[in-house]
Coordinates of C-alpha atoms and ligand atoms in Angstrom, one line a residue:
M426 CA 0.1 -0.1 0.1
F427 CA 2.8 2.2 0.9
K428 CA 4.6 1.4 -2.2
F429 CA 1.6 2.3 -4.2
W430 CA 1.0 5.6 -2.7
T431 CA 4.7 6.6 -3.1
V432 CA 4.7 5.7 -6.8
S433 CA 1.4 7.5 -7.2
V434 CA 3.1 10.9 -5.5
I435 CA 6.1 10.6 -7.9
F436 CA 4.2 10.0 -10.8
V437 CA 1.4 13.2 -10.2
F438 CA 4.7 15.2 -8.9
S439 CA 6.7 14.3 -11.9
Y440 CA 3.8 15.1 -14.3
F441 CA 3.3 18.6 -12.8
I442 CA 7.1 19.4 -13.2
K443 CA 6.8 18.2 -16.8
S444 CA 3.6 20.0 -17.5
H445 CA 5.7 23.2 -16.4
E446 CA 8.8 22.6 -18.2
C447 CA 10.3 25.5 -20.4
M448 CA 9.4 25.3 -24.0
K449 CA 12.4 23.9 -25.8
Y450 CA 13.9 24.9 -28.9
S451 CA 15.9 22.0 -29.8
N452 CA 16.8 21.9 -33.5
Y453 CA 15.1 25.1 -34.5
T454 CA 17.7 26.6 -36.8
L455 CA 18.6 30.5 -36.6
Y456 CA 19.0 31.7 -39.9
R457 CA 20.1 35.1 -41.7
G458 CA 18.5 36.3 -45.0
M459 CA 19.5 39.2 -47.2
P460 CA 17.0 40.9 -49.1
V461 CA 18.4 42.5 -52.4
N462 CA 15.4 43.1 -54.1
E463 CA 11.8 43.9 -53.5
K464 CA 10.6 40.0 -54.3
H465 CA 13.0 39.0 -51.6
L466 CA 11.6 41.5 -49.1
E467 CA 8.0 40.3 -49.8
F468 CA 9.1 36.8 -49.5
F469 CA 10.4 37.5 -46.1
R470 CA 7.3 39.7 -45.0
N471 CA 5.1 36.8 -46.1
L472 CA 6.9 34.0 -44.2
S473 CA 4.9 34.0 -41.3
D474 CA 1.8 33.3 -43.0
M475 CA 3.6 29.9 -44.4
Y476 CA 5.8 28.4 -41.3
D477 CA 5.9 29.1 -37.6
V478 CA 8.6 31.7 -37.7
N479 CA 10.0 33.7 -35.0
F480 CA 11.8 36.9 -36.2
W481 CA 14.7 37.9 -34.3
T482 CA 15.2 41.0 -36.6
P483 CA 11.9 41.5 -38.8
P484 CA 12.3 42.4 -42.5
G485 CA 13.0 46.1 -42.9
N486 CA 15.0 47.9 -45.8
L487 CA 16.7 46.2 -48.7
N488 CA 20.3 44.8 -47.9
K489 CA 19.5 44.8 -44.1
P490 CA 19.6 41.2 -42.8
V491 CA 16.5 39.6 -41.3
D492 CA 17.3 37.0 -38.5
F493 CA 14.7 34.4 -37.7
T494 CA 14.3 30.7 -36.4
I495 CA 12.2 28.0 -38.0
K496 CA 11.0 25.0 -36.5
P497 CA 12.6 21.6 -37.3
E498 CA 9.6 20.2 -38.9
D499 CA 9.1 23.2 -41.3
Q500 CA 12.8 23.7 -42.4
A501 CA 13.1 21.3 -45.5
G502 CA 9.9 23.1 -47.0
F503 CA 11.3 26.5 -46.0
L504 CA 14.6 25.6 -47.7
K505 CA 13.1 24.8 -51.0
K506 CA 10.8 27.7 -51.2
A507 CA 13.7 30.0 -50.3
D508 CA 16.0 28.4 -53.0
E509 CA 13.1 28.6 -55.5
N510 CA 12.9 32.4 -54.6
G511 CA 16.7 33.0 -55.1
I512 CA 16.8 34.1 -51.3
Y513 CA 20.6 34.8 -50.0
L514 CA 20.5 32.6 -46.8
S515 CA 23.0 31.5 -44.2
T516 CA 22.7 29.4 -41.0
I517 CA 23.8 31.4 -37.9
M518 CA 22.9 28.6 -35.3
R519 CA 22.0 25.0 -36.3
D520 CA 20.4 24.4 -32.9
I521 CA 19.4 27.5 -30.7
Q522 CA 18.4 25.3 -27.4
R523 CA 22.1 24.4 -27.3
A524 CA 23.1 28.2 -26.9
F525 CA 20.1 28.9 -24.5
D526 CA 21.4 25.9 -22.6
K527 CA 24.6 27.7 -22.1
Q528 CA 23.2 30.8 -20.7
T529 CA 23.7 30.1 -16.9
V530 CA 21.4 31.5 -14.7
R531 CA 22.6 31.8 -10.9
S532 CA 20.9 32.7 -7.5
Y533 CA 21.9 35.7 -5.3
I534 CA 22.7 34.6 -1.8
R535 CA 21.1 37.1 0.7
R536 CA 23.6 39.9 2.0
N537 CA 26.4 38.0 0.2
M538 CA 27.1 40.8 -2.6
E539 CA 29.8 38.5 -4.3
S540 CA 27.3 36.2 -5.3
F541 CA 25.8 38.8 -7.5
N542 CA 28.1 39.3 -10.6
W543 CA 28.1 39.5 -14.3
Q544 CA 29.3 36.2 -15.2
S545 CA 25.7 34.8 -15.0
Y546 CA 22.2 36.0 -15.8
F547 CA 19.7 36.3 -12.6
R548 CA 16.0 36.0 -12.1
F549 CA 13.8 39.0 -11.2
K550 CA 13.5 38.1 -7.6
D551 CA 17.4 38.0 -7.2
I552 CA 17.8 41.1 -9.1
H553 CA 15.4 42.7 -6.3
N554 CA 16.8 41.0 -3.4
W555 CA 20.3 42.5 -4.9
L556 CA 18.8 45.8 -4.8
I557 CA 17.3 45.6 -1.5
D558 CA 20.7 44.7 0.1
L559 CA 22.4 47.5 -2.0
Q560 CA 20.0 49.9 -0.4
K561 CA 20.9 48.4 3.2
M562 CA 24.6 49.0 2.3
Y563 CA 23.8 52.7 1.2
P564 CA 21.0 53.9 2.7
K565 CA 21.9 57.5 2.4
E566 CA 22.6 57.5 -1.3
L567 CA 20.3 54.9 -2.8
Q568 CA 16.7 54.1 -2.6
L569 CA 14.4 51.9 -4.0
I570 CA 10.9 53.2 -5.3
E571 CA 7.9 51.1 -6.4
I572 CA 6.7 52.9 -9.1
G573 CA 3.4 50.8 -9.8
K574 CA 2.9 47.3 -10.6
S575 CA 3.0 44.9 -13.5
A576 CA -0.1 43.1 -15.4
E577 CA 0.7 39.7 -12.7
G578 CA 1.2 42.1 -9.9
R579 CA 5.1 42.3 -9.6
K580 CA 6.6 45.3 -8.2
M581 CA 8.0 47.7 -10.6
I582 CA 11.0 48.8 -9.1
A583 CA 13.2 52.3 -9.7
V584 CA 16.4 52.9 -8.2
K585 CA 17.3 56.3 -7.1
I586 CA 20.9 57.3 -6.5
I587 CA 22.0 61.0 -5.0
L588 CA 25.7 60.6 -4.1
I589 CA 27.0 62.5 -1.1
G590 CA 28.4 65.6 -2.8
S591 CA 26.6 65.2 -5.8
K592 CA 26.2 68.8 -8.1
R593 CA 22.7 67.3 -8.9
R594 CA 23.1 69.4 -12.2
S595 CA 19.9 67.4 -13.8
T596 CA 18.4 64.0 -14.1
V597 CA 19.3 60.8 -16.0
I598 CA 16.7 58.0 -16.4
V599 CA 18.1 54.6 -17.3
E600 CA 15.6 51.7 -18.7
G601 CA 16.3 48.3 -19.0
G602 CA 14.4 45.1 -19.8
I603 CA 11.2 46.2 -21.6
H604 CA 11.8 43.3 -23.9
A605 CA 11.9 40.3 -22.0
R606 CA 14.2 38.0 -24.0
E607 CA 16.8 40.7 -24.3
W608 CA 18.6 39.4 -20.9
I609 CA 21.8 41.6 -21.3
S610 CA 19.6 44.6 -20.9
P611 CA 18.9 44.0 -17.3
A612 CA 22.1 42.9 -16.7
F613 CA 23.8 46.0 -17.8
V614 CA 21.6 48.3 -16.1
T615 CA 22.6 46.6 -12.8
F616 CA 26.1 46.7 -13.7
M617 CA 25.8 50.8 -14.1
I618 CA 23.9 51.1 -10.8
Y619 CA 26.7 49.0 -9.2
K620 CA 29.4 51.5 -10.7
T621 CA 27.4 54.5 -10.0
I622 CA 27.0 53.7 -6.1
T623 CA 30.7 52.5 -5.9
A624 CA 32.0 55.5 -7.8
P625 CA 32.9 57.8 -4.9
K626 CA 35.3 55.0 -3.7
S627 CA 36.5 54.1 -7.2
N628 CA 39.9 54.8 -8.9
D629 CA 38.1 55.8 -12.0
K630 CA 38.0 59.4 -12.0
E631 CA 36.0 59.9 -15.2
W632 CA 33.2 57.9 -14.1
K633 CA 33.2 59.3 -10.5
A634 CA 32.9 62.9 -12.1
V635 CA 30.1 61.9 -14.0
A636 CA 28.4 60.1 -11.2
L637 CA 28.7 63.1 -8.9
T638 CA 27.0 65.3 -11.7
Y639 CA 23.3 64.2 -11.5
E640 CA 20.4 62.9 -10.1
W641 CA 19.8 59.2 -11.2
Y642 CA 17.1 56.8 -11.9
F643 CA 17.4 53.2 -13.1
L644 CA 14.5 51.0 -14.0
P645 CA 16.4 47.6 -14.4
V646 CA 13.5 45.6 -15.4
V647 CA 10.3 47.5 -16.5
N648 CA 8.9 44.2 -18.1
P649 CA 9.2 41.9 -14.7
D650 CA 6.3 39.4 -15.9
G651 CA 7.8 38.9 -19.4
Y652 CA 11.3 38.5 -18.0
E653 CA 10.2 35.7 -15.5
Y654 CA 8.3 34.2 -18.4
S655 CA 11.3 34.1 -20.7
H656 CA 13.2 32.4 -17.7
T657 CA 10.7 29.7 -16.8
E658 CA 8.4 29.0 -19.9
D659 CA 9.6 30.5 -23.3
R660 CA 12.9 31.9 -23.9
L661 CA 12.1 33.9 -27.0
W662 CA 9.2 35.9 -25.2
R663 CA 9.3 39.5 -25.7
K664 CA 5.9 41.2 -24.7
N665 CA 4.5 41.7 -21.2
R666 CA 1.9 39.2 -19.7
N667 CA -1.3 40.8 -19.7
D668 CA -4.1 39.3 -21.6
P669 CA -4.1 39.9 -24.6
S670 CA 0.0 40.5 -24.1
V671 CA 1.3 43.6 -25.3
D672 CA 4.7 44.9 -26.6
I673 CA 5.4 47.6 -24.1
N674 CA 7.7 49.4 -26.4
R675 CA 5.3 49.9 -29.2
N676 CA 2.4 51.0 -26.4
F677 CA 3.7 54.9 -26.0
D678 CA 1.8 57.8 -27.1
T679 CA 4.1 58.6 -29.9
A680 CA 2.8 58.1 -33.5
F681 CA 1.1 55.2 -31.9
G682 CA -0.2 52.1 -33.9
T683 CA 0.9 54.1 -36.9
I684 CA 4.0 52.0 -38.2
G685 CA 6.0 49.0 -37.3
V686 CA 3.5 47.5 -35.3
S687 CA 0.5 45.0 -35.6
F688 CA -2.9 45.1 -34.1
Q689 CA -3.1 41.1 -34.2
H690 CA -3.1 39.8 -30.6
Q691 CA -0.5 36.9 -31.2
S692 CA 2.0 39.1 -33.0
D693 CA 5.1 39.9 -31.2
T694 CA 4.9 43.5 -31.9
Y695 CA 1.1 43.9 -30.9
C696 CA 1.0 47.7 -29.8
G697 CA -2.4 47.3 -27.5
K698 CA -5.7 48.7 -27.8
H699 CA -4.5 52.1 -27.4
A700 CA -1.5 54.3 -26.2
F701 CA -0.8 53.3 -22.5
S702 CA -3.2 50.7 -22.4
E703 CA -0.6 48.6 -20.3
P704 CA 0.3 49.0 -16.7
E705 CA 3.8 49.0 -17.4
A706 CA 3.9 51.7 -19.8
M707 CA 1.8 53.6 -17.7
A708 CA 3.7 53.4 -14.4
M709 CA 6.7 54.5 -16.5
A710 CA 4.9 57.3 -17.9
N711 CA 3.7 58.7 -14.7
F712 CA 7.3 58.3 -13.1
I713 CA 9.0 59.9 -16.1
K714 CA 6.6 62.8 -16.2
Q715 CA 7.0 63.6 -12.1
R716 CA 10.9 64.0 -13.1
S717 CA 10.7 65.4 -16.7
K718 CA 11.5 69.3 -15.5
S719 CA 14.9 68.3 -14.8
L720 CA 15.4 65.4 -17.1
E721 CA 18.5 65.9 -19.3
Y722 CA 19.1 62.1 -20.5
Y723 CA 17.0 59.2 -21.0
I724 CA 18.9 56.0 -22.0
S725 CA 17.3 52.8 -22.6
F726 CA 18.8 49.5 -23.4
H727 CA 18.0 46.6 -25.6
S728 CA 19.6 43.8 -27.6
Y729 CA 20.9 42.9 -30.2
G730 CA 22.7 44.4 -33.4
Q731 CA 25.3 47.1 -31.7
Y732 CA 23.2 50.1 -32.7
M733 CA 23.1 53.7 -31.1
I734 CA 19.5 54.8 -32.1
I735 CA 18.3 58.3 -32.0
P736 CA 14.8 59.5 -32.1
Y737 CA 12.3 59.3 -33.8
A738 CA 11.9 55.5 -34.6
H739 CA 8.6 56.3 -36.8
L740 CA 10.1 59.0 -39.3
T741 CA 12.8 58.7 -41.9
T742 CA 13.7 62.5 -41.5
H743 CA 15.9 63.7 -39.0
E744 CA 14.3 66.0 -36.4
D745 CA 15.2 68.2 -33.5
N746 CA 19.1 67.9 -32.6
Y747 CA 19.4 64.9 -34.6
D748 CA 22.9 66.1 -36.0
E749 CA 24.3 66.7 -32.6
M750 CA 23.0 63.2 -31.3
K751 CA 24.9 61.8 -34.4
E752 CA 28.0 63.5 -33.5
I753 CA 27.6 62.3 -29.9
G754 CA 26.9 58.7 -31.0
K755 CA 30.0 58.9 -33.0
Q756 CA 32.2 59.6 -30.2
V757 CA 30.4 57.1 -27.9
E758 CA 31.1 54.6 -30.6
K759 CA 34.8 55.7 -30.7
K760 CA 35.1 55.3 -27.0
I761 CA 33.2 51.9 -27.0
S762 CA 35.5 50.2 -29.7
R763 CA 38.7 51.1 -28.0
R764 CA 38.3 48.1 -25.5
F765 CA 37.3 45.4 -27.4
N766 CA 36.8 46.7 -30.8
T767 CA 33.2 46.2 -30.8
K768 CA 31.6 48.3 -33.6
Y769 CA 28.4 50.2 -33.3
L770 CA 26.2 52.0 -36.1
V771 CA 24.4 55.2 -35.3
G772 CA 21.2 56.9 -36.5
T773 CA 17.6 56.7 -36.5
A774 CA 15.9 53.3 -36.5
Y775 CA 15.3 53.7 -40.3
D776 CA 19.0 54.3 -40.7
T777 CA 20.5 51.7 -38.5
V778 CA 18.0 48.6 -38.0
G779 CA 16.2 49.4 -41.3
Y780 CA 12.7 49.4 -40.2
R781 CA 10.6 52.2 -38.7
T782 CA 8.3 51.7 -35.4
S783 CA 5.8 53.7 -33.4
G784 CA 4.8 54.1 -29.8
V785 CA 8.6 53.7 -28.4
S786 CA 9.5 54.9 -24.8
G787 CA 12.3 56.9 -25.7
C788 CA 10.5 58.9 -28.7
W789 CA 7.7 59.7 -26.4
V790 CA 9.9 61.0 -23.6
K791 CA 11.8 63.4 -26.2
K792 CA 8.5 64.5 -27.7
E793 CA 6.5 65.2 -24.7
F794 CA 9.3 66.8 -22.4
R795 CA 11.7 68.1 -25.0
V796 CA 14.4 66.2 -23.3
P797 CA 17.7 66.8 -25.1
Y798 CA 19.5 63.6 -24.9
V799 CA 17.7 60.3 -25.8
L800 CA 19.4 57.2 -26.9
T801 CA 18.2 53.7 -27.3
F802 CA 21.3 50.9 -27.2
E803 CA 20.8 47.6 -29.2
L804 CA 23.6 45.8 -27.1
R805 CA 25.8 43.1 -28.3
D806 CA 26.0 41.2 -30.5
D807 CA 25.9 41.6 -34.2
G808 CA 24.1 38.8 -34.6
E809 CA 26.5 35.4 -34.1
S810 CA 24.4 34.8 -30.9
G811 CA 21.6 37.2 -30.9
F812 CA 19.4 36.7 -27.6
A813 CA 21.6 33.7 -26.7
L814 CA 24.3 36.2 -25.7
P815 CA 26.8 33.7 -24.0
P816 CA 27.5 34.5 -20.3
E817 CA 31.2 34.9 -20.8
Q818 CA 30.3 38.2 -22.9
I819 CA 28.0 39.9 -20.1
L820 CA 31.0 41.5 -18.4
P821 CA 33.0 42.8 -21.5
T822 CA 29.5 44.0 -22.9
C823 CA 29.1 45.8 -19.6
Q824 CA 32.3 47.2 -19.6
E825 CA 32.6 48.8 -22.9
T826 CA 29.3 50.0 -22.4
M827 CA 30.1 51.9 -19.3
D828 CA 33.1 53.3 -21.3
G829 CA 30.5 54.9 -23.8
M830 CA 28.3 56.0 -20.9
K831 CA 31.3 58.2 -19.8
T832 CA 31.6 60.0 -23.3
L833 CA 27.9 60.0 -23.5
L834 CA 27.1 61.6 -19.9
T835 CA 30.1 64.3 -19.7
P836 CA 28.3 67.4 -19.7
R837 CA 29.1 69.5 -23.2
V838 CA 26.9 72.5 -22.3
A839 CA 27.5 74.5 -19.1
R840 CA 24.0 74.7 -18.2
F841 CA 21.0 72.1 -18.6
Q842 CA 18.6 73.3 -21.2
K843 CA 15.5 71.7 -22.6
L844 CA 15.0 71.4 -26.4
G845 CA 12.9 74.1 -28.1
P846 CA 9.6 73.4 -29.7
P847 CA 9.4 70.8 -32.6
D848 CA 10.8 72.1 -35.8
R849 CA 7.9 71.6 -37.8
L850 CA 5.5 73.9 -34.8
I851 CA 8.1 76.6 -35.5
D852 CA 7.6 76.3 -39.3
C853 CA 4.0 75.8 -38.8
Q854 CA 3.8 79.2 -36.5
S855 CA 5.7 81.0 -39.0
R856 CA 3.9 80.1 -42.0
I857 CA 0.9 81.4 -40.0
V858 CA 2.7 84.6 -39.5
S859 CA 4.0 85.1 -43.0
N860 CA 0.4 84.3 -44.3
T861 CA -0.8 87.0 -41.9
I862 CA 1.5 89.7 -43.3
I863 CA 0.8 88.7 -46.9
T864 CA -2.9 89.0 -46.6
I865 CA -2.5 92.5 -44.9
C866 CA -0.2 93.6 -47.5
N867 CA -2.8 92.4 -50.2
M868 CA -5.7 94.4 -48.5
C869 CA -3.4 97.5 -48.5
L870 CA -2.6 97.2 -52.0
F871 CA -6.3 96.5 -52.7
L872 CA -7.2 99.7 -51.0
I873 CA -4.6 101.7 -52.7
V874 CA -5.7 100.6 -55.9
R875 CA -9.2 100.8 -55.3
F876 CA -9.4 104.3 -54.0
Y877 CA -6.7 106.2 -55.4
Ligands
ZN1471 ZN1 14.1 45.5 -27.5

């Protein structure tokens, strides 16, 4: 009898464990396609109608790579079709699950700061606990603020740092983890938090000077539900965990729902019913708004591709202080490449990744609050591992990106200044003025001709 019960319990338990197993991507192959004509682009755009495709880089412009995975049973059919259409194709990874298995995830041991590092990835709870312990270590300089709750009720945490002796010239907000599967993003933001809070005792004079210049806010994981889901259920999860799930970085109120989004619930870029329909986007917006007066820098971190993206993501034109941003971006790029020769491309989304998008957080911040320095980083790598970035690359990525932060955040004007009104608004106003003058002149001319 005892044996029967033991076997039954083990059976039920193992079934339970099995039914909660993470989705496996064994023998899913990562391909890179290069569309060189319109027909090729059309082929990639229609790919998900034919096969179960997961785009790591969606089709954009001609000659911009398209990275995607195809499930094993679809591969033979897909390769045949690609060949018939003359598609240029290379295999990046034969089996992505093998690369995911190498992405070690470690646990943080409470009050043992050494057990949190940048040689492994960490779960949300561990990042949170590490931050709580960091707050206990630096109670005068570091505070945790709960800015809201995610769709599944997880805390959305902001880390506020004002170092003793800080000039508090203006505010910097650093955003991470809006897309669940881009694990290097929260990893970098935690590294930046650590470097900032330890700056006064560090030998790094350049960073120390920068750290003492600002009031800092870090949002290391703004999509905690999605991040957890990408650890426990589906490594390639991108959106939040609302029902239906939404791409938080398409949910902001800048050109909402106009380009580079989908209105299909199952799509990876579903933008939601309306702008700020998602609790995560709403919490971020409220938090940013409260600090917008002195906000000088808004920096967001994504992966992958090694791009520095300047607003606005929905436009092909270069707006506001684009030229200044491009120049700064080039300097940052130079600084980053000095350490490990990592190359970045600088420009708008259209110029760099090759596609346009809307409802993006940084664009909203720049447009709404006229924040002068807004930049989105697509961190390592350039496609070799993509989202499966091996843990041995976490620390080098963090180090080189911190080099870039020093250049980006060194003040280049004496006093913090907001951007002026948008160019097109000025155009519009001056057009009204000149039209009024022309009308008055015409009326005068008419009166002179009529009565003389
Ligand atoms: Zn992203």
